[in-house]
Every structure is written in C-alpha cells, then in structure tokens.
Tab-separated table of C-alpha atoms and ligand atoms in Angstrom:
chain	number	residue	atom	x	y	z
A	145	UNK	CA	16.021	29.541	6.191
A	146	UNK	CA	14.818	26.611	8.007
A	147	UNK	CA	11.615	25.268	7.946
A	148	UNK	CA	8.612	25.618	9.718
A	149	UNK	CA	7.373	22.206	8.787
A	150	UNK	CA	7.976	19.542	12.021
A	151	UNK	CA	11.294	17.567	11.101
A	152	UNK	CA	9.904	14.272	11.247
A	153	UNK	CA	11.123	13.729	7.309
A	154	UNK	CA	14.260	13.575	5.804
A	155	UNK	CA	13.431	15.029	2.714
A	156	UNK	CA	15.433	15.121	-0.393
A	157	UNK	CA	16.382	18.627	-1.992
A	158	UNK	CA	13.866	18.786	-4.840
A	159	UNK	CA	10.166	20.398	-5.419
A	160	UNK	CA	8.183	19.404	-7.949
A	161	UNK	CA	5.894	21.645	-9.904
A	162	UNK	CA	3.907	19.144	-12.540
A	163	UNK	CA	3.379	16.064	-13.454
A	164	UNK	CA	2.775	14.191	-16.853
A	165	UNK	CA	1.891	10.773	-15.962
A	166	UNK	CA	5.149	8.600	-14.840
A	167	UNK	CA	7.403	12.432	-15.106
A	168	UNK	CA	7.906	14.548	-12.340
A	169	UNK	CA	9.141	17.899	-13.071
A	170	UNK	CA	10.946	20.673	-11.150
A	171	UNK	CA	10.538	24.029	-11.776
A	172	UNK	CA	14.136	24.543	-13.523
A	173	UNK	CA	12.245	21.832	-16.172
A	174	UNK	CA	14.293	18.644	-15.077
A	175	UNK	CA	12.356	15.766	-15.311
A	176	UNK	CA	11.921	12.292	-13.107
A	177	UNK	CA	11.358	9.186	-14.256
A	178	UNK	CA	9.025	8.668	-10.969
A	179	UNK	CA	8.957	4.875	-10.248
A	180	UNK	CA	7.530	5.722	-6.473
A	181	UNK	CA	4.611	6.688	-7.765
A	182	UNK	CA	4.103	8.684	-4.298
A	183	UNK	CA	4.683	5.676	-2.325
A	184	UNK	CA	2.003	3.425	-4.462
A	185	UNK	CA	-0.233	6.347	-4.437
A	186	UNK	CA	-0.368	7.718	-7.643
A	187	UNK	CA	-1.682	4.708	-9.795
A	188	UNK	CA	-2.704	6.617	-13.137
A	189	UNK	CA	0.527	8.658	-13.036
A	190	UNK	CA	0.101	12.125	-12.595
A	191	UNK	CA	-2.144	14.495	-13.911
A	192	UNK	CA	-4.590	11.713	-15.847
A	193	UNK	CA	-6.993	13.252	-17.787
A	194	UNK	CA	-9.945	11.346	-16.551
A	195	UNK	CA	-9.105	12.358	-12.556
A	196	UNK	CA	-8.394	15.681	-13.385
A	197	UNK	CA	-11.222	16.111	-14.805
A	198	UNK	CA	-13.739	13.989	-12.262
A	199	UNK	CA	-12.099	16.037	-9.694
A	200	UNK	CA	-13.046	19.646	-11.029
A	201	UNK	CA	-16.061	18.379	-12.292
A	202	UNK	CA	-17.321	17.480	-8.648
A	203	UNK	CA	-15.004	20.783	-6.888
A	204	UNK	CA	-17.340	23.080	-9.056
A	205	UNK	CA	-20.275	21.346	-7.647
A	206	UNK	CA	-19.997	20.573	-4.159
A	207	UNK	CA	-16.839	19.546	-2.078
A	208	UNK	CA	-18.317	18.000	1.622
A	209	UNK	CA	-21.751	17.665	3.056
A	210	UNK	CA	-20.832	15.413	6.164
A	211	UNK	CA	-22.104	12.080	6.516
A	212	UNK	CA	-25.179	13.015	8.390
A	213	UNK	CA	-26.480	12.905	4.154
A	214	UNK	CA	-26.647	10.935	1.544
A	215	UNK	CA	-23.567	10.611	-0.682
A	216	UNK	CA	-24.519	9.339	-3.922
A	217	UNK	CA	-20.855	9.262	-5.761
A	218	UNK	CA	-20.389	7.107	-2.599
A	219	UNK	CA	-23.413	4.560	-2.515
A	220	UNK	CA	-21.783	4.007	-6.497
A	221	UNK	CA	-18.022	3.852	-5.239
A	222	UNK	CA	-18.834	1.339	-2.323
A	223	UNK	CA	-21.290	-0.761	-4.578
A	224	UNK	CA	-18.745	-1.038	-7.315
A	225	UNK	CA	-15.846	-1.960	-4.185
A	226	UNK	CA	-18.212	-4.556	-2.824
A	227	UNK	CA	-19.045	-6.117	-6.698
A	228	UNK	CA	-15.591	-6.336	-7.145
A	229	UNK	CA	-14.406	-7.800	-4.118
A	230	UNK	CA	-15.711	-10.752	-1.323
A	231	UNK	CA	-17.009	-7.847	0.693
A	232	UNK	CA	-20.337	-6.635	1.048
A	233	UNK	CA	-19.852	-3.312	2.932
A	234	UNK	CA	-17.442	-0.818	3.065
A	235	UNK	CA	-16.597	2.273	5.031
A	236	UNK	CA	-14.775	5.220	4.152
A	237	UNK	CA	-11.838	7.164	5.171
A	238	UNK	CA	-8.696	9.224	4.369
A	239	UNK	CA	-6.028	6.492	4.788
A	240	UNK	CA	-4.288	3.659	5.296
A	241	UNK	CA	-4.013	4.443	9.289
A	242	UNK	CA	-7.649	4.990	9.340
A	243	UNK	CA	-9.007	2.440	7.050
A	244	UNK	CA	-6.742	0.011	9.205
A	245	UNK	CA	-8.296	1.422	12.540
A	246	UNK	CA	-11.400	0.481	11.174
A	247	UNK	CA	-10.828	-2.631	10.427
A	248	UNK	CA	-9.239	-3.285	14.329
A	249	UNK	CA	-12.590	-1.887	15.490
A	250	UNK	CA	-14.271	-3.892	13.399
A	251	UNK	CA	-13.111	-7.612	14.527
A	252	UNK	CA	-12.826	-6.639	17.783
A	253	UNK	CA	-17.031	-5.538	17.477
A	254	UNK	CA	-17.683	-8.749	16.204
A	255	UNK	CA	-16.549	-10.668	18.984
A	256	UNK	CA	-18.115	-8.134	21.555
A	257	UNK	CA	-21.361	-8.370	19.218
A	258	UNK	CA	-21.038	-11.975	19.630
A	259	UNK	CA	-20.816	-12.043	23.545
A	260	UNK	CA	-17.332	-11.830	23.360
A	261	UNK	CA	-15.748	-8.562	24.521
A	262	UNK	CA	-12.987	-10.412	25.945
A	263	UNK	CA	-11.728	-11.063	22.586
A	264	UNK	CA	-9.992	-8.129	21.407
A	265	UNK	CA	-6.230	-9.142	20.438
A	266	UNK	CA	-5.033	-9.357	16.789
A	267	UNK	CA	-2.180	-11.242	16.055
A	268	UNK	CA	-0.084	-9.480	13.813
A	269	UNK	CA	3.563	-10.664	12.109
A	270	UNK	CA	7.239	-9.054	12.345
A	271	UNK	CA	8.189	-6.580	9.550
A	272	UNK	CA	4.499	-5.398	9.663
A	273	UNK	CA	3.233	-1.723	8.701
A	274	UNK	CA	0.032	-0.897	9.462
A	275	UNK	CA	0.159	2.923	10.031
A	276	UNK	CA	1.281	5.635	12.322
A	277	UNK	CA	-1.553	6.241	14.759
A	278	UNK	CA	-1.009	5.352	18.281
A	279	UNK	CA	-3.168	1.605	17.482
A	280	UNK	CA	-1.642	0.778	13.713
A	281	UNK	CA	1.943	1.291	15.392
A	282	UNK	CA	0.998	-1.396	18.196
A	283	UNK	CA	0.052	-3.342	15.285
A	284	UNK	CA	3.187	-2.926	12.894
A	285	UNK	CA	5.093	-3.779	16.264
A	286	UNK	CA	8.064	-1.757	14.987
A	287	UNK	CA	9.951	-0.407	18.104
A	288	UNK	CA	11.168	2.709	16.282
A	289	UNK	CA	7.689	3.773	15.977
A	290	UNK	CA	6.614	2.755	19.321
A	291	UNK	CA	9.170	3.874	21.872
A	292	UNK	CA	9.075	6.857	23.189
A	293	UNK	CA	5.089	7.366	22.312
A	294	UNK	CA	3.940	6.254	25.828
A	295	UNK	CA	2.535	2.625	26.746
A	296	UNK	CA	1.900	0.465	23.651
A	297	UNK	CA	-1.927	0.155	22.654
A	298	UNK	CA	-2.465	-3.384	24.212
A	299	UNK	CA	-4.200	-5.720	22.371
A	300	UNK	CA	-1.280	-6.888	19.718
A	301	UNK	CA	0.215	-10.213	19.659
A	302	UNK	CA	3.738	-10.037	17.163
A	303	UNK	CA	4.861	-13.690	15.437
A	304	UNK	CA	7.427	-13.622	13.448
A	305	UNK	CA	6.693	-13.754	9.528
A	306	UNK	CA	6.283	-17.635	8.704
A	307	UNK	CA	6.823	-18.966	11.869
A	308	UNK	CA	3.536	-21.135	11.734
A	309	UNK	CA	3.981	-22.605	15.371
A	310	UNK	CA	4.610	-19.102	17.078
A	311	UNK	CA	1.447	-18.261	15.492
A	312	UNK	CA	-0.629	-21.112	17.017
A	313	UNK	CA	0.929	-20.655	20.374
A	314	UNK	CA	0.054	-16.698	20.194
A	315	UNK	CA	-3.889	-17.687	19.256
A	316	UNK	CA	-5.516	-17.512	22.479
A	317	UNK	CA	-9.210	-16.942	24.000
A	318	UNK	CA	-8.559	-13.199	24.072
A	319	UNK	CA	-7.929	-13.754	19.902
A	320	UNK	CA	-9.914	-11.854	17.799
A	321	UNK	CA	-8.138	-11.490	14.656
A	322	UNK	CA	-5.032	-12.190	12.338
A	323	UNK	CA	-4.252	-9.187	10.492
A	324	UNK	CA	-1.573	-8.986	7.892
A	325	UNK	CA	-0.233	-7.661	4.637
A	326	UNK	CA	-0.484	-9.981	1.624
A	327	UNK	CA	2.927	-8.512	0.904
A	328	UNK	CA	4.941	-6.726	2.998
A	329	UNK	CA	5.893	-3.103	1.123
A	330	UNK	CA	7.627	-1.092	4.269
A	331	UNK	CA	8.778	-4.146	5.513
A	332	UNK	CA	10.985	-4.779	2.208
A	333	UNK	CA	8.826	-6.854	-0.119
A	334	UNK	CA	8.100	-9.844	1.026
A	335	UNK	CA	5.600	-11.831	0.453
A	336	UNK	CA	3.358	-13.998	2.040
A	337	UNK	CA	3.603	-17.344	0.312
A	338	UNK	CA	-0.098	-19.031	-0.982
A	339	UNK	CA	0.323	-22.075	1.302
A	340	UNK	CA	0.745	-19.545	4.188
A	341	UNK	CA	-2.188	-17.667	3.651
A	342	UNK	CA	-4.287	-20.624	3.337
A	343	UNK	CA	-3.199	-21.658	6.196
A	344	UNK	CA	-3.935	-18.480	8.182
A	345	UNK	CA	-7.653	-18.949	6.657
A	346	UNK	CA	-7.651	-22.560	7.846
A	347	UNK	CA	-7.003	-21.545	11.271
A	348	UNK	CA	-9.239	-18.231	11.814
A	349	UNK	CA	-11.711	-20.596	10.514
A	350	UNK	CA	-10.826	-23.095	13.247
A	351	UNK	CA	-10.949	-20.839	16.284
A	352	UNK	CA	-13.618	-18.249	15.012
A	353	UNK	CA	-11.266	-15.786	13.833
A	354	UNK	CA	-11.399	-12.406	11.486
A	355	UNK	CA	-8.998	-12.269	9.019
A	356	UNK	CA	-8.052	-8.957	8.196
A	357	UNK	CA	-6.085	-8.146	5.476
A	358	UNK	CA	-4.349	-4.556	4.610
A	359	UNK	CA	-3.821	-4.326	1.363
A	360	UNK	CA	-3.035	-0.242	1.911
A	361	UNK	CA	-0.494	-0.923	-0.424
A	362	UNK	CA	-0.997	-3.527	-2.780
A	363	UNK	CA	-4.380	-2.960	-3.674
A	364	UNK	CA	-6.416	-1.655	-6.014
A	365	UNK	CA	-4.011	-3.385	-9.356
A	366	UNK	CA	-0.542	-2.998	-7.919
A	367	UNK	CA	-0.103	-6.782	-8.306
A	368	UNK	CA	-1.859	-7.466	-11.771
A	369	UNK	CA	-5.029	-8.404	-9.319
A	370	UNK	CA	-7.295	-5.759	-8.001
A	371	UNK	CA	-6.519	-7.170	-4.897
A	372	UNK	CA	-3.270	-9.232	-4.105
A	373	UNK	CA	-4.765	-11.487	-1.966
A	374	UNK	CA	-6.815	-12.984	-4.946
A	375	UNK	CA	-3.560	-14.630	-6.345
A	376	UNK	CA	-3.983	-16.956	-3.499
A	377	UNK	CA	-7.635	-17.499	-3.773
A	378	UNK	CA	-7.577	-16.857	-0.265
A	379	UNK	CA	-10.504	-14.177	1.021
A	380	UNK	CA	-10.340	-11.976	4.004
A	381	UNK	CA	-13.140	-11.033	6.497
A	382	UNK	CA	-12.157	-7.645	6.129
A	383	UNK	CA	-9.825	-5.766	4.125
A	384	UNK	CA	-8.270	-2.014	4.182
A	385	UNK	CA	-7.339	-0.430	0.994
A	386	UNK	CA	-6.103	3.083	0.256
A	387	UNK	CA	-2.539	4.641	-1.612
A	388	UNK	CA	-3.694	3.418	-4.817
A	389	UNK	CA	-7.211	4.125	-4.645
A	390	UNK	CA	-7.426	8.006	-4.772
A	391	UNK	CA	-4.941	8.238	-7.349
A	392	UNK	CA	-3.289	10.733	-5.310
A	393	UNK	CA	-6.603	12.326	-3.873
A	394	UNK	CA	-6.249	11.480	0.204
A	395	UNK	CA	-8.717	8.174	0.416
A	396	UNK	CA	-8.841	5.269	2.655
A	397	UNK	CA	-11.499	2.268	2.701
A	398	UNK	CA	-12.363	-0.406	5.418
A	399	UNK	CA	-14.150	-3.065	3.192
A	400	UNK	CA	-15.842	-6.294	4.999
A	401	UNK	CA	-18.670	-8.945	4.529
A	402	UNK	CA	-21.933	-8.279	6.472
A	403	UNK	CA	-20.939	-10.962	8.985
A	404	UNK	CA	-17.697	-9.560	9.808
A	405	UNK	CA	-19.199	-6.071	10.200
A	406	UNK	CA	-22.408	-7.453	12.132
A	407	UNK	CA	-21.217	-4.785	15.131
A	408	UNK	CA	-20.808	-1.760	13.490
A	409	UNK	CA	-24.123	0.049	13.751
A	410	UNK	CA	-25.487	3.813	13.416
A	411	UNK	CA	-22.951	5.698	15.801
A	412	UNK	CA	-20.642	2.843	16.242
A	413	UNK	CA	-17.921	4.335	14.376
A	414	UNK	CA	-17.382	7.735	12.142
A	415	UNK	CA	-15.081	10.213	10.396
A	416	UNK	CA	-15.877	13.845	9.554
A	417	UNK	CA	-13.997	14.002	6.091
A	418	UNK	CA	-14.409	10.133	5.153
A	419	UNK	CA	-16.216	9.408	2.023
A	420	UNK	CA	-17.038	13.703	0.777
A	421	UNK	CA	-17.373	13.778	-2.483
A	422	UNK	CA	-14.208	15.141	-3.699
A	423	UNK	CA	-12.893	12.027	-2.520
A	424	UNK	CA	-15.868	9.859	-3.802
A	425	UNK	CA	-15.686	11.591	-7.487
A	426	UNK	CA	-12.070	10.582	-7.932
A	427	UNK	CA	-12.131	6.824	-6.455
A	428	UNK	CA	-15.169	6.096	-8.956
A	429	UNK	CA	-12.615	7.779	-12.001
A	430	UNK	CA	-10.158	5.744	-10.737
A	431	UNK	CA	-11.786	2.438	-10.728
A	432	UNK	CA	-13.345	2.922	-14.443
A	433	UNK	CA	-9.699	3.135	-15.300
A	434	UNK	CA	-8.527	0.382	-13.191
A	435	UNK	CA	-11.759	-1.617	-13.843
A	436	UNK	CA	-11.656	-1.254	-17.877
A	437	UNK	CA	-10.732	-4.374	-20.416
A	438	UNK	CA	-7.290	-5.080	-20.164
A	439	UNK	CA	-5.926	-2.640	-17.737
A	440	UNK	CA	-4.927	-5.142	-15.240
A	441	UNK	CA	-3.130	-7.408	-18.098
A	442	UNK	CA	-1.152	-4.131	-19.110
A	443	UNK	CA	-0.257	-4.046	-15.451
A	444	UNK	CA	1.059	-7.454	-15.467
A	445	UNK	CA	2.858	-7.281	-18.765
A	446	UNK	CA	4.653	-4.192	-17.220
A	447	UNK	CA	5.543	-6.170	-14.286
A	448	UNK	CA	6.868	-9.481	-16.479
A	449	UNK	CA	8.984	-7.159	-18.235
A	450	UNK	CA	10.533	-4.850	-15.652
A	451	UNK	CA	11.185	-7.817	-13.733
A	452	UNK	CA	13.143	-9.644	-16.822
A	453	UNK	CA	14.987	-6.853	-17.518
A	454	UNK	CA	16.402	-6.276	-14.043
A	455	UNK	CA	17.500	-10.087	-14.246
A	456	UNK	CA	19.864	-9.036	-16.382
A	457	UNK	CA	20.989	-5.841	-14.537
A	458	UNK	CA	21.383	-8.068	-11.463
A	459	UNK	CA	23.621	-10.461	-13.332
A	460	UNK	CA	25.930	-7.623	-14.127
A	461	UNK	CA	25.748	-5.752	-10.658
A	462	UNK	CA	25.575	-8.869	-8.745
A	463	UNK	CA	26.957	-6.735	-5.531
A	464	UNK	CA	25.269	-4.171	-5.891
A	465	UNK	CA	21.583	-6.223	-6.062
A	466	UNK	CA	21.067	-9.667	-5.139
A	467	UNK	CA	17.379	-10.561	-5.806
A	468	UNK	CA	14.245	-9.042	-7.084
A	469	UNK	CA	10.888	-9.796	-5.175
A	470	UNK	CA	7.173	-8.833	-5.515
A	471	UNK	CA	4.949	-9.400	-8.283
A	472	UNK	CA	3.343	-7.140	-10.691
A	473	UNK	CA	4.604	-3.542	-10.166
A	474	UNK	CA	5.453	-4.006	-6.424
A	475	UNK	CA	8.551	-5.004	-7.143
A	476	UNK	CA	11.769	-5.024	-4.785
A	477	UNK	CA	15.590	-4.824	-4.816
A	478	UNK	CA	17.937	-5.953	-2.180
A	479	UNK	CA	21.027	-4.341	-1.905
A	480	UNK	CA	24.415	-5.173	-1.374
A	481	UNK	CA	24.597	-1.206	-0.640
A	482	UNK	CA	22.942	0.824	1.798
A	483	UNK	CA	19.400	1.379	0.250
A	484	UNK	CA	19.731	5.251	1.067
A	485	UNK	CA	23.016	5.514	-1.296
A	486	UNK	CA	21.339	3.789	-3.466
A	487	UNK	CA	18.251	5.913	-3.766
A	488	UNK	CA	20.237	8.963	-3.959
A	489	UNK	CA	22.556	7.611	-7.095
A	490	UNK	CA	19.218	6.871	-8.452
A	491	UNK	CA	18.041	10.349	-7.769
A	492	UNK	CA	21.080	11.542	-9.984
A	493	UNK	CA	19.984	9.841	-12.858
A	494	UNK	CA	16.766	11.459	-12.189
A	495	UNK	CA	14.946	8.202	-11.304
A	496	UNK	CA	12.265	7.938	-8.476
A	497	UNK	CA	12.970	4.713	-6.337
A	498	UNK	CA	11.582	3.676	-2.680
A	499	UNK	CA	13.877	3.022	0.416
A	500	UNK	CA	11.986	-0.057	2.368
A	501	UNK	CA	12.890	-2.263	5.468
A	502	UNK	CA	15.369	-5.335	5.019
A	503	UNK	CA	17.762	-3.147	2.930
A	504	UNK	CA	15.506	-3.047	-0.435
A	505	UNK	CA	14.438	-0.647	-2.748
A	506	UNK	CA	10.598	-0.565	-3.478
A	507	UNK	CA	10.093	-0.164	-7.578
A	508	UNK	CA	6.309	1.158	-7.875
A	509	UNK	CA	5.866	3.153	-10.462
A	510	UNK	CA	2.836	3.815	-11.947
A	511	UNK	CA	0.522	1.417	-13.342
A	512	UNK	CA	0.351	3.004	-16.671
A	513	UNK	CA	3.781	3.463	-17.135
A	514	UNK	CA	4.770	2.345	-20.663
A	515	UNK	CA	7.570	-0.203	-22.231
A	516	UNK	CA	9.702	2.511	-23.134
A	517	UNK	CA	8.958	3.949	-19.941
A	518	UNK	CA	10.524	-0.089	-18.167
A	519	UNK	CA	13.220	0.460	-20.491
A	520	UNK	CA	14.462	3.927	-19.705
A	521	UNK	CA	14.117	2.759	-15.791
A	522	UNK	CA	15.981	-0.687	-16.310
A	523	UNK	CA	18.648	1.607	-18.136
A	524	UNK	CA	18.841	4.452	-15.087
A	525	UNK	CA	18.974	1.469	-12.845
A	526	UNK	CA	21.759	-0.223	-14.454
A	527	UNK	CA	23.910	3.075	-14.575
A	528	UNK	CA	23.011	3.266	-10.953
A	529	UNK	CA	23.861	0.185	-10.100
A	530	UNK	CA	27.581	0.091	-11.889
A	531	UNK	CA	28.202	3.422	-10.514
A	532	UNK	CA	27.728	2.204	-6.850
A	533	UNK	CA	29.819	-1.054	-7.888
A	534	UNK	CA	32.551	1.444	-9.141
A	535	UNK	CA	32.753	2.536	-5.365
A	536	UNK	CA	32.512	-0.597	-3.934
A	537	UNK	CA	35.617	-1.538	-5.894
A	538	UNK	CA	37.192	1.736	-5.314
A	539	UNK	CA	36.500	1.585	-1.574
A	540	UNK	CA	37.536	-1.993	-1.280
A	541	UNK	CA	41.118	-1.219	-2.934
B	734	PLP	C1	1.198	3.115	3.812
B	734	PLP	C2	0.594	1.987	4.532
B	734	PLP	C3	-0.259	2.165	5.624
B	734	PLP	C4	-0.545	3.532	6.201
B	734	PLP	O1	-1.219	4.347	5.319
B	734	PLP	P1	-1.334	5.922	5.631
B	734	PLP	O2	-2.184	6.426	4.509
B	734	PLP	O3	0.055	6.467	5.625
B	734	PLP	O4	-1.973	6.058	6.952
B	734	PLP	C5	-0.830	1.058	6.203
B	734	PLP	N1	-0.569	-0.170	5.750
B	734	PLP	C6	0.243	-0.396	4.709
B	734	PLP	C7	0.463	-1.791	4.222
B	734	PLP	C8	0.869	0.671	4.065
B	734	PLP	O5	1.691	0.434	3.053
C-alpha cells in the first residue's frame, strides 16, 4: 500500500517500537545500536527514567494553558537557561525553525528599537542550516531548499565559511546581524575555528552588530560544553537551542541578553504551543540530568574515546574514511564512499549513523551512551567500513 504520509522523506524500511536508552528496537525484537540519537535529539537515550517519569507526572496534571498564564515549570526552565548561559531572557518554542525565527526577529527589533529599521540583513555563511520555514531556508542559503518555494525571504547576505574578507565586504548599513552555527552538523561537521569566532565578535562589536548563534544542534552537552560556543570563550547576543533540549519531547528556545532583546515587548512576538507544560516538565528533567556533577565530563570522555578508536578504524579503511571531525559526541566521518551506501551498510549491522552535507556521516549518539556501548559502535563501524572497501576493490578490478 502506499502511504498517505507527503513523500518529502526517503525513509528507510524499519519501525521502531521501544527504546532502552542508546537501543532501538523493532517489533520482530532486532535491536539498533542508535548513534543518531534522532538527529541529536534524544540526549538521555530513550526511554530515561527521569523524563518518563517528569513527563507523566505533568500529563496527569495539566498538558497546555496558553501563554495568556503563568507557567511556573517555565519561569524555573528559563531561569535555570539564563543561570547557565550569558543570556538573561529566553523565549520558548517547538524547534529549531522557530527558535531560529525568533532569534531573526529579534536582531532585526533591536535595530528598529534603536531607530534603525533599515537594518534588517543577517549575514549568514555557506553550508549553513538554519531550518525549513520559508525565513531559516533564506538563511541556510541552500538552493535545494529554496528553489522552487517562490522569491527568497530577502534580508540574507551568504559568505562563504572562513572567507573573512567576503564577510567584511557583505557588512553593510542594512547589517543587522551575523548568525551562524558554532559547528556546522547538516552542513558535514565543520567547525568554526576559535580565532574565527573571535573574530566575528570583534567585528559585530565594531559595527553594532547581533551575534546570533544556533546552536539547534550542538547545544545543550553535545560538545562536552552545555553550549559549544563556550569552548571559544566567545558569547553570542542571542542564541537558539532545541534537538537536545526536550530529550525527544518537541522543544525549541530563543535565549538572549536583555539588550539584545530590548524590542521584543508584550505582543511583539508569540506561539500558541511554545513553552506548555508538557514541554516545560521535560526540559527542567532534562537539564537536572545534563546539569548534574560530572555529566558533561562523561560526555567528553565518551567523545575522547570514540574518537581514538575510529583513528584506528580509519587507518585500516583509509578509503573508505579519511578524517574524523567535531568534538565531543558531534563527531563526523568523511567518506571515500557515498555517505548513503554507507549508512545503509551501517544499517545492516544494525547501527544508527547520520547522512550530512560534504559527504560525511554525523556520529551522535546519545550522551549517555556507555564504553561498551563506543566499543560495540567502533566495532559495527569497522565491519562497515571493510565491507564497503571489499567493494571498492571488487568494483575497481
Ligand atoms: C535541525 C536544525 C535546525 C532546525 O530545527 P527543526 O527543529 O528541524 O526546525 C536549525 N538549525 C540547526 C543547526 C539544526 O541542526
């Protein structure tokens, strides 16, 4: 039968019926070693304990009130955010897309709060993902997203990734903002050296610029930091967050300091479903697990490891991958194979892995995924990897 779902996926052949923290399992009891984690989503695995039970906790006392009330499991979610981070507000939403329109509304308020409507463009950099609405794919600049979707939302300025003088020449009097990912995850891993992001801050500081950052995907202890931007001691103006930070509930956030959000004011902006408390019950359980002694070193121990151990599968696959990138458990392959083969031969040793831009494959598993857990992955990787080198040898004879 075919489906009645819109075909805009390409989804694999599988269904999933539970799932016991970095397992997946299908319904015929074949189990996943899931290092996609939902696209950085779920951060505690699946299933955790402590969600599960914050989230039927709050669904047997009240699901959504609107945000014409007070939300208390918010006020505590977005104090905790702001204590934690250089911001001193945040807003709530569902996603990335959203938490990243919010933050485009946001710097382009300041300016007009400032006197200067006419500022309004946000210079963004090639490889970029931002989001799927009809703004956040102006912003990512990706023409396969764009065309075909009707004129592009003006107001985005595209400068390739490092290219520091295409950057100055794009800043203009119509600039209100830089906005970029502290590492690129659709765009295939890359990331933004320290030098360069201090050297974005040096210049929005110059010309009276917001700098926003989206760390969608690499918040919230993907990189060993809460925030990945941190490593570089670098701050943003504002910052979206989300994947990560619901655990797998739907949650986005728009965090900024009070000077940054000086224009958003009673009606200036709004979401029915942003911040209920469904939402707001699960992002508090998440952060007391995130939050807690010594998570964030587990996180990074994970990380060292996975990333030692695929040193050595690259050395004996070295055409099948050529480099590992990212830090922490954002970690990325490139190929010497077409990343889709390669996902699928992972598939068949019943291990989760990511497809991204630039020919890589996005490792992400959860954050507490265990040693033996890096092992058995390294392992499935390595058969993986000599079973597409077979072919390439076969095909090349
Ligand atoms: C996934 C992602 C988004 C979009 O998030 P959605 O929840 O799909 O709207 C935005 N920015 C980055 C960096 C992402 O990885």
């Amino acid at each position: 039968m075919t489906s009645a779902l819109l075909p805009t996926y390409a989804r694999a052949p599988i269904a999933f019926e539970r799932g016991e923290g970095a397992w997946l399992v299908t319904r015929d009891g074949e189990r996943y070693l899931d290092f996609g984690a939902g696209i950085a989503v779920n951060a505690l695995g699946h299933a955790h304990p402590h969600l599960v039970e914050a989230l039927t906790t709050q669904a047997q006392k009240l699901w959504h009130t609107s945000n014409l009330f007070e939300i208390p499991e918010g006020e505590r979610l977005g104090r905790r955010l702001v204590d934690a981070t250089f911001a001193d507000v945040a807003f709530f939403a569902n996603s990335g897309a959203e938490a990243n329109e919010a933050a485009i509304k946001m710097a382009r308020k300041y300016h007009a709060a400032g006197g200067h409507p006419e500022r309004f463009r946000i210079v963004t950099f090639e490889g970029a993902f931002h989001g799927r609405t009809l703004a956040t794919i102006a912003a990512g600049g990706q023409q396969k997203y764009i065309d075909g979707f009707g004129p592009k939302v003006d107001g985005f300025d595209q400068v390739p990734f490092g290219d520091h003088d295409a950057l100055v020449a794009a800043i203009g009097p119509e600039t209100a903002a830089l906005m970029i990912e502290p590492i690129q995850g659709e765009g295939g891993i890359r990331t933004v050296p320290t030098e360069m992001l201090r050297g974005l801050r040096a210049l929005c500081d110059e010309h009276g610029l917001l700098l926003i950052m989206d760390e969608v995907q690499t918040g919230v202890g993907r990189t060993g930091r809460l925030f990945a931007h941190e490593w570089a001691g670098v701050t943003p103006d504002i910052m979206s967050a989300a994947k990560g930070i619901g655990g797998g509930f739907p949650l986005g956030v728009c965090l900024a300091t009070a000077e940054a959000a000086r224009g958003m004011t009673a009606g200036s902006h709004g979401t029915t479903f942003g911040g209920n408390p469904l939402a707001m019950a699960v992002g508090n359980a998440v952060l007391d697990v995130v939050l807690a002694d010594g998570f964030l070193d587990h996180v990074l121990r994970m990380g060292l490891l996975l990333k030692q151990r695929l040193g050595a599968v690259i050395d004996r696959h070295p055409g099948v991958i050529s480099e590992i990138r990212g830090t922490g458990l954002i970690l990325g392959l490139k190929l010497g194979v077409p990343n889709t083969a390669f996902t699928a031969a992972a598939r068949d040793e019943r291990l989760l892995v990511i497809p991204a831009g630039d020919n890589v494959v996005r490792l992400l598993p959860p954050l507490i995924v265990s040693e033996a857990e890096v092992a058995e992955a390294v392992e499935r990787l390595d058969a993986t990897a000599g079973r597409l080198g077979a072919q390439m040898r076969g095909a090349a004879e």
